[in-house]
CSV table of C-alpha atoms in Angstrom, one decimal:
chain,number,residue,atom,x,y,z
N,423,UNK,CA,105.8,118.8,98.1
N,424,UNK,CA,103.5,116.9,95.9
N,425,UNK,CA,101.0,114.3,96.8
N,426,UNK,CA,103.2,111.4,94.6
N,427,UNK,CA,106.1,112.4,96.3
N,428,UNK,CA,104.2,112.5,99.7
N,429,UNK,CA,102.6,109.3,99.2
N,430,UNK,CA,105.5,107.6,98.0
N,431,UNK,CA,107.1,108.3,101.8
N,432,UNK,CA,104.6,106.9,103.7
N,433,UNK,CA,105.4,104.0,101.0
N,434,UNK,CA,108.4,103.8,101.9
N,435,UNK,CA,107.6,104.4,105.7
N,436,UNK,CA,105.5,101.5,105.8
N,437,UNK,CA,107.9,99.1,104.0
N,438,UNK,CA,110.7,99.6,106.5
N,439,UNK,CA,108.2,98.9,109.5
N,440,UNK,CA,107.4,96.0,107.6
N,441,UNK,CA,111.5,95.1,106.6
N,442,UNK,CA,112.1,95.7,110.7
N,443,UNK,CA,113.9,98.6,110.5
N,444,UNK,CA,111.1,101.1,112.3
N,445,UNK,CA,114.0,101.9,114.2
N,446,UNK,CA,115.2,104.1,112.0
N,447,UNK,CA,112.4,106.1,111.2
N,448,UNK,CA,111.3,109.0,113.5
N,449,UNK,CA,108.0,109.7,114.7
N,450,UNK,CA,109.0,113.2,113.9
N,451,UNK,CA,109.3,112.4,109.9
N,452,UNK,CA,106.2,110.6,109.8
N,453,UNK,CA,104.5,113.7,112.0
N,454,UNK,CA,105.6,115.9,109.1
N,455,UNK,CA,104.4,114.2,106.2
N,456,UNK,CA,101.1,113.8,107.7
N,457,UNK,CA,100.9,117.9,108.3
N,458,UNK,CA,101.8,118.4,104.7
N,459,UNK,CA,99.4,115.9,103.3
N,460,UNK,CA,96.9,117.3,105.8
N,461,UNK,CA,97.2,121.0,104.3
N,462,UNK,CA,97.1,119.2,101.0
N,463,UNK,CA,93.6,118.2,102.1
N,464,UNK,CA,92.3,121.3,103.1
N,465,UNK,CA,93.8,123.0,99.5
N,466,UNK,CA,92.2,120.6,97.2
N,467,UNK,CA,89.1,121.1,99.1
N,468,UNK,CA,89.1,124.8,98.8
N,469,UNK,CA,90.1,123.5,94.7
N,470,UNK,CA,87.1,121.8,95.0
N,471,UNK,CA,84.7,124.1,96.1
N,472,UNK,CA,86.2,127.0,93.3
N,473,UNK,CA,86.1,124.5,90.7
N,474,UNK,CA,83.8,125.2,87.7
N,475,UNK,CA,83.9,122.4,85.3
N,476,UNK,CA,82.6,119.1,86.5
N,477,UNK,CA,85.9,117.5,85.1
N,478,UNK,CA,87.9,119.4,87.5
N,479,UNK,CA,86.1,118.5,89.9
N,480,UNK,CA,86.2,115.0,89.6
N,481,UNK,CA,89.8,114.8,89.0
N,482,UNK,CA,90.4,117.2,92.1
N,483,UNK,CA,87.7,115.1,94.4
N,484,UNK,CA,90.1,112.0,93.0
N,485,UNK,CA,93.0,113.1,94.6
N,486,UNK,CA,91.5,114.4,97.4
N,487,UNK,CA,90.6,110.2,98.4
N,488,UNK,CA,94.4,109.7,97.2
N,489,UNK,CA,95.2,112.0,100.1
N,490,UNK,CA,92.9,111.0,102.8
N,491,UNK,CA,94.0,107.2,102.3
N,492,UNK,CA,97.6,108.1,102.8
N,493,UNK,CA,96.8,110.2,105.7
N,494,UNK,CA,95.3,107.2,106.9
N,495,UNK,CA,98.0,105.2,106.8
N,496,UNK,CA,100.0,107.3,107.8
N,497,UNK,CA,98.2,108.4,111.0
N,498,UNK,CA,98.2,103.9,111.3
N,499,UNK,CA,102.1,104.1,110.9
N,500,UNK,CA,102.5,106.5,114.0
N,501,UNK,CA,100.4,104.7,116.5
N,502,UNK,CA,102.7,101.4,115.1
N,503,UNK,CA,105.8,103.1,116.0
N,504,UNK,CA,104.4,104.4,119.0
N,505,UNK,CA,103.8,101.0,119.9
């Protein structure tokens, strides 16, 4: 799963807490989009450290923040529906 698509759940996660409706998301969901965008952390750093050009780099660094926001929030979702 791509990081838009990934991103664009905990979007949408977030929106429904803040609509009322966090009863009808599961911790379990939220649990798996923040293991895929964690493994899509750890790949763009190992894209990182293999990249060559400096453009590459940047662009991959880029969505490596992208990623670590949404794990973020995401990980600020959980302990909200935990709550």
């Amino acid at each position: 799963m791509g990081l838009k698509k990934l991103a664009t759940k905990v979007a949408d996660y977030k929106k429904r807490l803040e609509d009322g409706k966090a009863h009808k998301i599961k911790p379990a969901h939220v649990e798996a989009v923040l293991q895929k965008l964690r493994s899509k952390e750890a790949t763009l750093q190992a894209d990182i450290s293999e990249a060559r050009s400096a453009d590459k780099k940047t662009r991959l660094e880029d969505k490596l923040q992208v990623a670590r926001t949404h794990i973020e929030r995401a990980e600020w979702l959980l302990k909200e529906l935990s709550a």
